[in-house]
XYZ file of C-alpha atoms in Angstrom:
584
model
C 33.759 -7.390 -12.574
C 31.055 -10.054 -12.568
C 30.582 -13.520 -11.213
C 28.259 -16.090 -12.727
C 25.960 -17.877 -10.303
C 24.181 -21.087 -11.271
C 20.602 -20.351 -10.263
C 18.649 -23.112 -11.975
C 19.897 -25.640 -14.513
C 18.123 -23.659 -17.232
C 18.898 -20.194 -15.977
C 21.926 -18.088 -15.078
C 22.077 -14.949 -12.988
C 24.914 -12.494 -13.533
C 25.726 -10.816 -10.238
C 27.782 -7.587 -10.331
C 30.067 -7.870 -7.314
C 29.993 -4.130 -6.668
C 26.213 -4.280 -6.204
C 25.521 -7.444 -4.213
C 26.949 -7.300 -0.705
C 26.715 -10.366 1.554
C 28.895 -8.973 4.346
C 27.608 -5.411 4.795
C 26.680 -4.328 8.292
C 23.682 -2.408 9.447
C 22.488 -0.018 6.789
C 20.953 2.076 9.555
C 23.947 2.696 11.768
C 27.239 1.920 10.041
C 27.083 3.468 6.597
C 26.265 7.159 6.656
C 25.813 7.190 2.908
C 22.653 5.161 3.424
C 21.003 8.137 5.078
C 20.725 6.446 8.459
C 22.090 7.553 11.806
C 25.481 7.832 13.456
C 25.980 4.877 15.782
C 27.637 7.198 18.298
C 25.451 10.280 18.514
C 22.145 9.092 17.063
C 22.515 12.020 14.687
C 20.698 11.625 11.383
C 23.276 11.479 8.582
C 20.873 12.923 6.077
C 19.745 16.242 4.688
C 16.269 16.940 3.295
C 15.666 18.198 -0.202
C 15.818 21.989 -0.407
C 12.256 22.386 -1.547
C 9.190 20.190 -1.688
C 6.753 23.032 -2.150
C 3.234 21.857 -2.834
C 3.528 18.492 -1.069
C 1.157 19.744 1.630
C -1.599 20.043 -0.956
C -1.639 16.241 -1.234
C -2.472 15.933 2.443
C -6.017 17.313 2.541
C -5.511 17.499 6.281
C -8.566 18.272 8.359
C -8.680 17.989 12.144
C -12.398 17.269 11.932
C -11.754 14.108 9.906
C -9.382 12.587 12.462
C -10.396 9.586 14.539
C -9.774 9.766 18.275
C -6.538 7.786 17.903
C -5.565 9.715 14.782
C -5.959 13.015 16.632
C -3.812 11.830 19.516
C -1.116 10.602 17.118
C -1.047 13.858 15.154
C -0.856 15.917 18.331
C 2.022 13.781 19.630
C 3.925 14.238 16.378
C 3.423 18.010 16.046
C 3.316 18.891 19.754
C 0.210 21.021 19.397
C -3.536 20.736 19.102
C -4.718 19.191 15.843
C -6.951 22.245 15.377
C -3.836 24.468 15.226
C -1.958 22.466 12.580
C -1.487 24.355 9.314
C -0.240 23.585 5.822
C 3.102 25.036 6.921
C 3.347 22.401 9.691
C 2.598 19.614 7.232
C 5.228 20.957 4.808
C 7.912 21.197 7.497
C 7.344 17.661 8.834
C 10.080 16.047 6.754
C 11.662 13.536 9.108
C 10.147 11.133 11.616
C 11.260 8.161 13.634
C 9.000 6.145 15.901
C 10.493 5.521 19.314
C 9.485 2.291 21.001
C 11.520 2.198 24.189
C 10.823 4.012 27.449
C 13.823 6.343 27.220
C 12.940 9.563 25.493
C 15.138 12.653 25.469
C 14.257 15.878 23.706
C 17.845 16.576 22.691
C 18.843 13.176 21.282
C 20.571 11.838 24.384
C 22.528 14.999 25.070
C 23.894 15.467 21.569
C 22.166 18.823 21.253
C 20.483 17.814 18.009
C 16.859 18.798 17.683
C 14.757 15.741 18.345
C 12.972 14.100 15.440
C 11.716 11.026 17.301
C 8.139 10.377 18.370
C 7.072 7.484 20.556
C 3.982 5.770 21.880
C 1.735 6.218 18.890
C -1.350 4.069 19.357
C -1.944 3.165 15.726
C -1.152 4.115 12.128
C -4.190 6.401 12.052
C -3.493 9.974 10.986
C -0.090 9.188 9.489
C -1.496 9.318 5.948
C -1.660 13.122 6.254
C 2.141 13.465 6.540
C 2.616 13.798 2.801
C 5.827 15.867 3.002
C 7.869 13.262 4.860
C 11.206 12.571 3.203
C 12.751 10.317 5.865
C 10.848 7.725 7.905
C 11.997 5.039 10.343
C 9.139 2.971 11.748
C 11.362 1.234 14.333
C 9.465 -1.750 15.818
C 6.043 -0.150 15.900
C 3.438 -2.757 14.927
C -0.247 -1.890 14.887
C -1.843 -3.979 12.157
C -1.222 -5.677 8.824
C -2.928 -2.770 7.045
C -0.033 -0.680 5.743
C -1.910 1.371 3.152
C -0.891 4.604 4.874
C 2.590 4.171 3.359
C 1.257 5.000 -0.102
C 0.703 8.615 0.994
C 4.413 9.337 1.494
C 5.201 10.299 -2.089
C 8.137 12.555 -1.093
C 10.006 9.816 0.798
C 13.650 9.283 -0.109
C 14.593 7.104 2.891
C 12.335 4.430 4.401
C 13.352 2.043 7.173
C 10.882 -0.824 7.560
C 13.287 -3.101 9.387
C 11.039 -3.252 12.434
C 7.790 -3.588 10.502
C 8.146 -7.356 10.568
C 4.839 -8.123 8.846
C 5.365 -5.802 5.870
C 5.316 -7.579 2.482
C 3.211 -5.580 0.015
C 5.639 -3.670 -2.224
C 2.745 -2.470 -4.378
C 1.957 0.007 -1.589
C 5.309 1.695 -2.242
C 4.833 2.177 -5.993
C 3.573 5.790 -5.557
C 6.901 6.606 -3.826
C 8.706 7.529 -7.031
C 11.490 9.444 -5.226
C 12.420 6.617 -2.851
C 16.170 5.928 -2.947
C 16.927 3.927 0.195
C 14.757 1.059 1.434
C 15.515 -1.097 4.480
C 13.281 -4.153 4.696
C 12.444 -6.510 7.585
C 14.115 -9.868 8.043
C 12.305 -12.736 6.294
C 11.023 -10.377 3.601
C 9.713 -12.530 0.752
C 8.663 -10.366 -2.198
C 12.101 -9.672 -3.702
C 11.031 -9.699 -7.387
C 8.407 -7.028 -6.646
C 11.196 -4.572 -5.790
C 11.800 -4.227 -9.521
C 8.701 -1.997 -9.626
C 10.489 0.664 -7.532
C 12.655 2.131 -10.283
C 14.119 4.971 -8.182
C 15.859 2.697 -5.646
C 19.595 3.103 -5.187
C 20.211 1.136 -1.978
C 18.275 -1.860 -0.673
C 18.834 -3.709 2.595
C 17.094 -7.067 2.436
C 19.294 -9.161 4.674
C 17.826 -12.483 5.893
C 15.230 -12.345 3.086
C 13.496 -15.481 1.825
C 13.796 -15.696 -1.940
C 16.389 -16.744 -4.511
C 14.970 -14.647 -7.331
C 17.101 -11.480 -7.392
C 17.676 -11.110 -11.130
C 14.936 -8.508 -11.667
C 16.203 -6.503 -8.697
C 19.694 -6.338 -10.184
C 18.215 -4.780 -13.311
C 17.027 -1.682 -11.429
C 18.535 1.250 -13.367
C 19.920 3.199 -10.384
C 20.833 0.353 -8.040
C 24.144 0.918 -6.248
C 24.046 -1.702 -3.506
C 21.931 -4.656 -2.443
C 22.587 -5.977 1.066
C 21.376 -9.571 0.975
C 23.492 -11.469 3.491
C 22.983 -12.208 7.176
C 21.331 -9.910 9.704
C 23.588 -11.400 12.444
C 20.966 -14.032 13.304
C 20.147 -15.703 10.006
C 21.359 -15.668 6.429
C 19.182 -14.899 3.457
C 17.848 -17.790 1.390
C 19.880 -16.524 -1.562
C 23.149 -16.448 0.368
C 22.409 -19.874 1.864
C 21.710 -21.224 -1.618
C 25.068 -19.963 -2.926
C 26.977 -21.345 0.070
C 25.523 -24.800 -0.606
C 27.119 -24.999 -4.035
C 29.512 -27.906 -3.968
C 28.186 -29.066 -0.611
C 29.743 -32.349 0.452
C 27.032 -33.120 2.997
C 25.745 -36.638 2.375
C 22.291 -37.589 3.576
C 21.278 -41.149 4.385
C 18.061 -40.977 2.355
C 16.230 -43.935 0.859
C 12.815 -45.038 -0.321
C 10.826 -47.123 2.179
C 10.539 -50.885 1.511
C 6.994 -50.512 0.163
C 7.936 -47.485 -1.940
C 5.464 -45.129 -0.240
C 7.741 -42.872 1.803
C 11.315 -41.726 2.249
C 13.492 -42.589 5.224
C 16.088 -40.166 6.627
C 18.605 -41.619 9.064
C 20.585 -39.151 11.190
C 22.537 -39.470 14.452
C 20.151 -38.689 17.279
C 17.080 -39.299 15.142
C 14.015 -37.110 15.542
C 15.322 -35.571 18.763
C 18.362 -34.189 16.929
C 16.336 -33.184 13.870
C 13.919 -31.165 16.025
C 16.530 -29.506 18.211
C 15.245 -25.983 18.842
C 17.035 -22.714 18.251
C 18.753 -21.328 21.319
C 20.513 -17.942 21.122
C 22.939 -19.000 23.857
C 23.577 -22.511 22.536
C 22.763 -22.549 18.802
C 21.914 -25.971 17.343
C 24.446 -28.038 15.486
C 24.781 -27.880 11.739
C 21.994 -30.409 11.297
C 18.297 -30.244 12.012
C 15.121 -28.296 11.362
C 16.438 -25.052 12.891
C 19.391 -24.845 10.522
C 18.348 -23.190 7.224
C 21.333 -24.480 5.266
C 20.834 -28.039 6.466
C 17.137 -28.069 5.566
C 17.729 -26.473 2.154
C 20.481 -28.978 1.379
C 18.303 -31.851 2.609
C 15.315 -30.876 0.471
C 17.548 -30.445 -2.576
C 18.745 -34.001 -1.953
C 15.157 -35.229 -1.652
C 14.430 -33.837 -5.121
C 17.244 -35.964 -6.474
C 15.101 -38.969 -5.505
C 11.532 -37.780 -6.170
C 9.922 -35.492 -8.717
C 8.280 -32.122 -8.201
C 4.916 -33.741 -7.441
C 4.274 -32.531 -3.904
C 2.709 -29.492 -2.249
C 4.120 -30.404 1.155
C 7.052 -32.390 2.482
C 6.315 -33.646 5.990
C 9.094 -34.925 8.249
C 7.714 -37.391 10.818
C 9.848 -38.463 13.756
C 10.083 -42.203 14.382
C 9.780 -41.594 18.108
C 7.308 -42.210 20.918
C 7.992 -38.894 22.620
C 9.924 -35.665 22.096
C 11.437 -32.897 24.212
C 10.499 -30.316 21.549
C 8.195 -27.576 22.786
C 5.983 -27.972 19.708
C 3.763 -30.734 18.342
C 4.422 -29.495 14.835
C 6.008 -26.644 12.950
C 5.536 -25.336 9.410
C 7.757 -23.348 7.043
C 6.157 -21.774 3.986
C 8.354 -22.043 0.876
C 6.050 -20.406 -1.663
C 2.574 -18.983 -2.168
C 0.889 -18.608 -5.547
C -2.512 -17.589 -4.174
C -3.464 -13.907 -3.781
C -5.752 -12.604 -1.059
C -4.331 -14.611 1.854
C -2.647 -11.820 3.788
C 0.652 -13.338 2.608
C 2.508 -12.232 -0.525
C 2.601 -14.160 -3.772
C 6.212 -15.295 -3.698
C 8.486 -18.301 -4.053
C 11.715 -19.635 -2.651
C 10.998 -23.071 -4.134
C 13.963 -22.898 -6.508
C 16.329 -22.545 -3.539
C 15.089 -25.920 -2.308
C 15.232 -27.739 -5.636
C 11.557 -27.501 -6.579
C 10.449 -26.171 -9.934
C 7.769 -24.172 -8.154
C 5.158 -26.588 -6.790
C 6.510 -26.991 -3.257
C 4.422 -24.858 -0.915
C 6.079 -25.724 2.356
C 7.716 -28.021 4.850
C 6.315 -29.447 8.077
C 8.008 -31.261 10.918
C 6.138 -33.492 13.373
C 8.529 -34.721 16.111
C 6.634 -38.009 16.687
C 4.255 -40.275 14.784
C 1.721 -39.477 17.497
C 1.530 -35.932 16.128
C -0.128 -37.371 13.004
C -2.976 -38.675 15.163
C -2.973 -39.824 18.779
C -5.480 -41.597 21.004
C -5.279 -39.823 24.353
C -7.258 -41.009 27.375
C -10.182 -38.653 26.804
C -9.828 -37.524 23.160
C -7.996 -37.987 19.885
C -5.820 -35.310 18.308
C -3.756 -34.690 15.177
C -1.487 -31.845 14.087
C -1.109 -32.110 10.328
C -4.224 -30.072 9.523
C -3.109 -27.245 11.823
C 0.350 -27.025 10.272
C -1.046 -27.233 6.741
C -3.231 -24.193 7.403
C -0.052 -22.284 8.265
C 1.258 -23.049 4.781
C -1.806 -21.331 3.318
C -1.291 -18.116 5.284
C -2.123 -19.101 8.838
C -3.962 -16.582 10.955
C -2.827 -13.614 8.858
C -6.080 -13.084 7.010
C -7.461 -10.581 9.517
C -5.838 -7.135 9.306
C -5.525 -6.800 13.077
C -5.475 -9.450 15.832
C -4.619 -9.077 19.508
C -3.617 -11.747 21.993
C -4.709 -11.950 25.608
C -1.930 -9.545 26.616
C -2.900 -6.961 23.998
C 0.074 -7.659 21.759
C -0.354 -7.744 17.983
C -0.623 -11.366 16.895
C 0.238 -13.162 13.650
C -0.215 -16.784 12.637
C -3.164 -17.654 14.891
C -6.656 -16.251 15.419
C -6.154 -15.537 19.139
C -8.872 -13.325 20.685
C -11.259 -13.247 17.725
C -14.431 -15.100 16.803
C -12.636 -17.055 14.041
C -13.298 -20.211 16.095
C -11.103 -22.528 14.081
C -8.234 -24.968 14.144
C -5.856 -21.988 14.485
C -7.680 -20.575 17.503
C -10.432 -18.124 18.345
C -13.734 -18.450 20.218
C -17.298 -19.350 19.321
C -19.187 -16.085 18.753
C -22.464 -17.690 19.858
C -21.021 -18.051 23.380
C -19.649 -14.499 23.719
C -21.193 -12.376 26.446
C -20.339 -9.421 28.656
C -19.923 -10.345 32.326
C -18.615 -7.044 33.690
C -17.641 -3.581 32.535
C -15.407 -4.207 29.472
C -15.017 -7.872 30.484
C -16.021 -10.573 28.000
C -16.576 -14.311 28.405
C -16.631 -17.066 25.795
C -16.725 -20.837 26.086
C -13.262 -22.262 26.723
C -10.991 -21.853 23.700
C -7.319 -22.056 22.821
C -5.985 -18.791 21.406
C -3.525 -20.619 19.143
C -5.829 -23.476 18.265
C -5.918 -27.229 18.350
C -4.694 -30.052 16.184
C -7.991 -31.250 14.772
C -10.541 -31.357 17.559
C -12.914 -28.940 15.831
C -13.779 -28.336 12.169
C -12.252 -25.599 10.076
C -13.869 -22.235 10.642
C -15.447 -20.225 7.855
C -12.316 -18.076 7.729
C -10.157 -21.167 7.310
C -12.426 -22.588 4.597
C -12.249 -19.249 2.764
C -8.462 -19.255 3.216
C -8.253 -22.712 1.607
C -10.403 -21.570 -1.317
C -13.387 -23.797 -0.594
C -15.808 -21.140 0.717
C -16.956 -18.314 -1.591
C -16.260 -14.787 -0.382
C -19.955 -13.887 -0.263
C -20.565 -16.675 2.254
C -17.966 -15.473 4.751
C -19.683 -14.050 7.871
C -18.327 -11.196 9.980
C -15.554 -11.872 12.480
C -15.519 -10.096 15.827
C -12.157 -8.680 16.911
C -11.090 -6.595 19.894
C -8.760 -3.707 20.587
C -7.070 -2.932 23.893
C -7.221 -6.535 25.109
C -5.833 -7.351 28.553
C -5.906 -10.282 30.954
C -8.396 -10.740 33.773
C -5.937 -13.100 35.514
C -2.841 -15.096 34.668
C -4.893 -18.024 33.314
C -7.459 -15.901 31.450
C -10.068 -17.960 33.268
C -13.516 -16.876 34.463
C -13.165 -18.188 38.025
C -13.703 -14.655 39.345
C -17.164 -14.745 37.740
C -18.317 -18.096 39.075
C -17.099 -20.465 36.323
C -14.691 -23.382 36.486
C -11.409 -22.837 34.620
C -12.320 -25.379 31.939
C -15.702 -23.858 31.212
C -14.797 -20.470 29.801
C -12.157 -17.855 29.038
C -12.474 -14.233 30.158
C -10.633 -11.136 28.974
C -10.888 -7.368 29.107
C -11.103 -5.182 26.002
C -11.514 -1.483 25.325
C -13.184 -1.834 21.918
C -15.145 -4.466 19.989
C -15.325 -4.424 16.171
C -16.712 -6.492 13.319
C -14.543 -7.374 10.317
C -16.406 -8.110 7.099
C -15.165 -9.871 4.001
C -15.174 -6.446 2.333
C -12.734 -5.220 4.988
C -10.446 -8.175 4.297
C -10.599 -7.779 0.526
C -9.926 -4.042 0.774
C -6.616 -4.716 2.530
C -5.461 -8.019 1.014
C -7.550 -8.558 -2.113
C -9.981 -11.420 -2.693
C -8.953 -15.029 -2.339
C -10.074 -16.881 -5.523
C -12.679 -19.593 -4.975
C -11.597 -23.105 -5.997
C -14.477 -25.257 -4.739
C -12.406 -28.294 -3.755
C -8.724 -28.850 -3.092
C -6.381 -31.829 -3.161
C -3.054 -31.488 -1.331
C -0.191 -33.782 -2.317
C 2.081 -34.807 0.576
C 5.462 -36.555 0.715
C 6.230 -38.174 4.072
C 9.834 -38.505 5.229
C 10.336 -40.693 8.299
C 13.198 -39.381 10.474
C 15.036 -41.894 12.634
C 18.409 -42.826 14.068
C 18.050 -46.472 13.108
C 16.206 -48.008 10.160
C 12.491 -48.355 10.796
C 11.255 -51.857 11.618
C 8.278 -53.505 9.959
C 6.128 -52.531 12.951
C 7.375 -48.922 12.708
C 6.343 -48.758 9.061
C 2.984 -50.383 9.846
C 2.212 -47.805 12.521
C 3.171 -44.965 10.166
C 0.951 -46.533 7.498
C -1.957 -46.597 9.920
C -1.615 -42.944 10.842
C -1.165 -41.798 7.241
C -4.237 -43.787 6.225
C -6.254 -41.945 8.887
C -5.133 -38.575 7.487
C -6.010 -39.649 3.930
C -9.433 -41.083 4.764
C -12.429 -39.575 2.946
C -15.209 -40.811 5.219
C -16.229 -40.478 8.859
C -13.360 -41.873 10.899
C -15.504 -42.504 13.970
C -13.329 -40.611 16.477
C -13.331 -37.123 17.968
C -10.472 -35.725 15.915
C -10.948 -34.514 12.343
C -8.588 -35.220 9.514
C -8.511 -32.570 6.797
C -11.392 -34.127 4.824
C -13.688 -34.112 7.866
C -12.475 -30.709 9.090
C -13.290 -29.147 5.705
C -16.659 -30.806 5.261
C -15.261 -33.026 2.514
C -13.817 -30.161 0.457
C -10.071 -30.633 1.108
C -8.239 -33.940 0.830
C -4.717 -35.154 1.534
C -3.192 -37.521 -1.015
C 0.110 -39.319 -0.494
C 1.618 -40.294 -3.881
C 4.176 -43.076 -3.502
C 7.756 -41.840 -3.517
C 8.861 -44.766 -5.687
C 6.531 -43.629 -8.464
C 7.771 -40.029 -8.383
C 10.963 -39.705 -10.365
C 13.587 -37.129 -9.396
């Protein structure tokens, strides 16, 4: 039995109903045939292969080669000194689950089953030696964006990456030619790449972000593809199918001067920017609702052509209760080497492939604002998120020591997305560091783009990228991360503790993510959609015009804030093609 799904006007996808499952539950706990666990006894519903003789020879294990963290990890896993571990131990280590909570029982919570869980590993170091693993569940153990250790597990048949929320690089799994069951994290983007894993029988990719599943369905041994909701959010593909025949009508029109679009909705920008709340989910309209936004953008492409890299929603409001000054959603990425996969969900949103992302700014002031002591603007910051954000460094920690994504945090990146100025870094106490005051998650446009951000945008060659200082074992000196305990005012500097200090070179970045191609200069095409409850007045449009003109300017604007041209040293420019001249 098959059902035909209209995917693009020029393309049809045939979906076997016995393969694609939108309603399946947890592949880990409800379907024993997936090789997961019993939801009642935590018993693994899986049996290893009878023999994997010789797999230990791929390990080349040597206790002398282990780092300090690698040694501790290996000794936690095997329960003995690394110096005592033999080839037999490597061969018998067939099943492993990382445990991330504080409860740890040696008999699986009283079930009497021999424990196969290990917790509190400090890093991924040492795991590459476990070449006989056949079953691996990484739980929610995040250490870095460097997942190359996975390529060593060539005997794996079951791999649960549901908790490895920053995993995207399927190429790392290509050596796993025996892999049958793969459970991927929510928001996984690289669906077409799964076609390279020819041995797969069962794939859980619920809440994924791509509409291109045709190549996955052609896998020769595929039995089931879970691609629905993960109980919090639906996949882009499921959302796309549910929108077929949508009767939602949007009040969209071209502005009187033909430059922009106008979206009128009840509640205006406040309703559009209503934030997600697990207790009180937002209504069926607004930025937080995937189906609403996908339907809205499809409707926009009925008016304009596929001429834009970004669609920016700007609230026609003086103030907002939203907790953010701006928010970005990447829709596609066609640039390698950014720490983000090459992928696209553009077709789900009605674009032929050009659309890179969406941005919402709750008020016009977020475009540029004259505060009492400085000017600020948010569009540059959000645009950088569409080109990978702060994911270019393999490992970043925040002030509390947690692994960070999206912003530079406690690193010397010193850019619009955060980080400190390396020239101001100094040691003020044992393992305590001070740097001039900085915002870990960055500013709107008060400082220029950093070298890392210029490289990320393709306007700085790789051989000109200096080292970036990062830290491991970061912790707070006080609740404000200030240096008042060392004689400085709170606004003068930030202080933090750290166990280790490291330098990351461009070679380190390229080794993990590949090299970002150099472009020299970049022009970014932007469509502005004004969001309001009532039609904008002439003065509303004039004010929007003024703020857009500031963002498009290609000369010194004479104020503290930088638009993208100033922030990039004249190498990146925003252009705003008129909506009336772009035919949908």
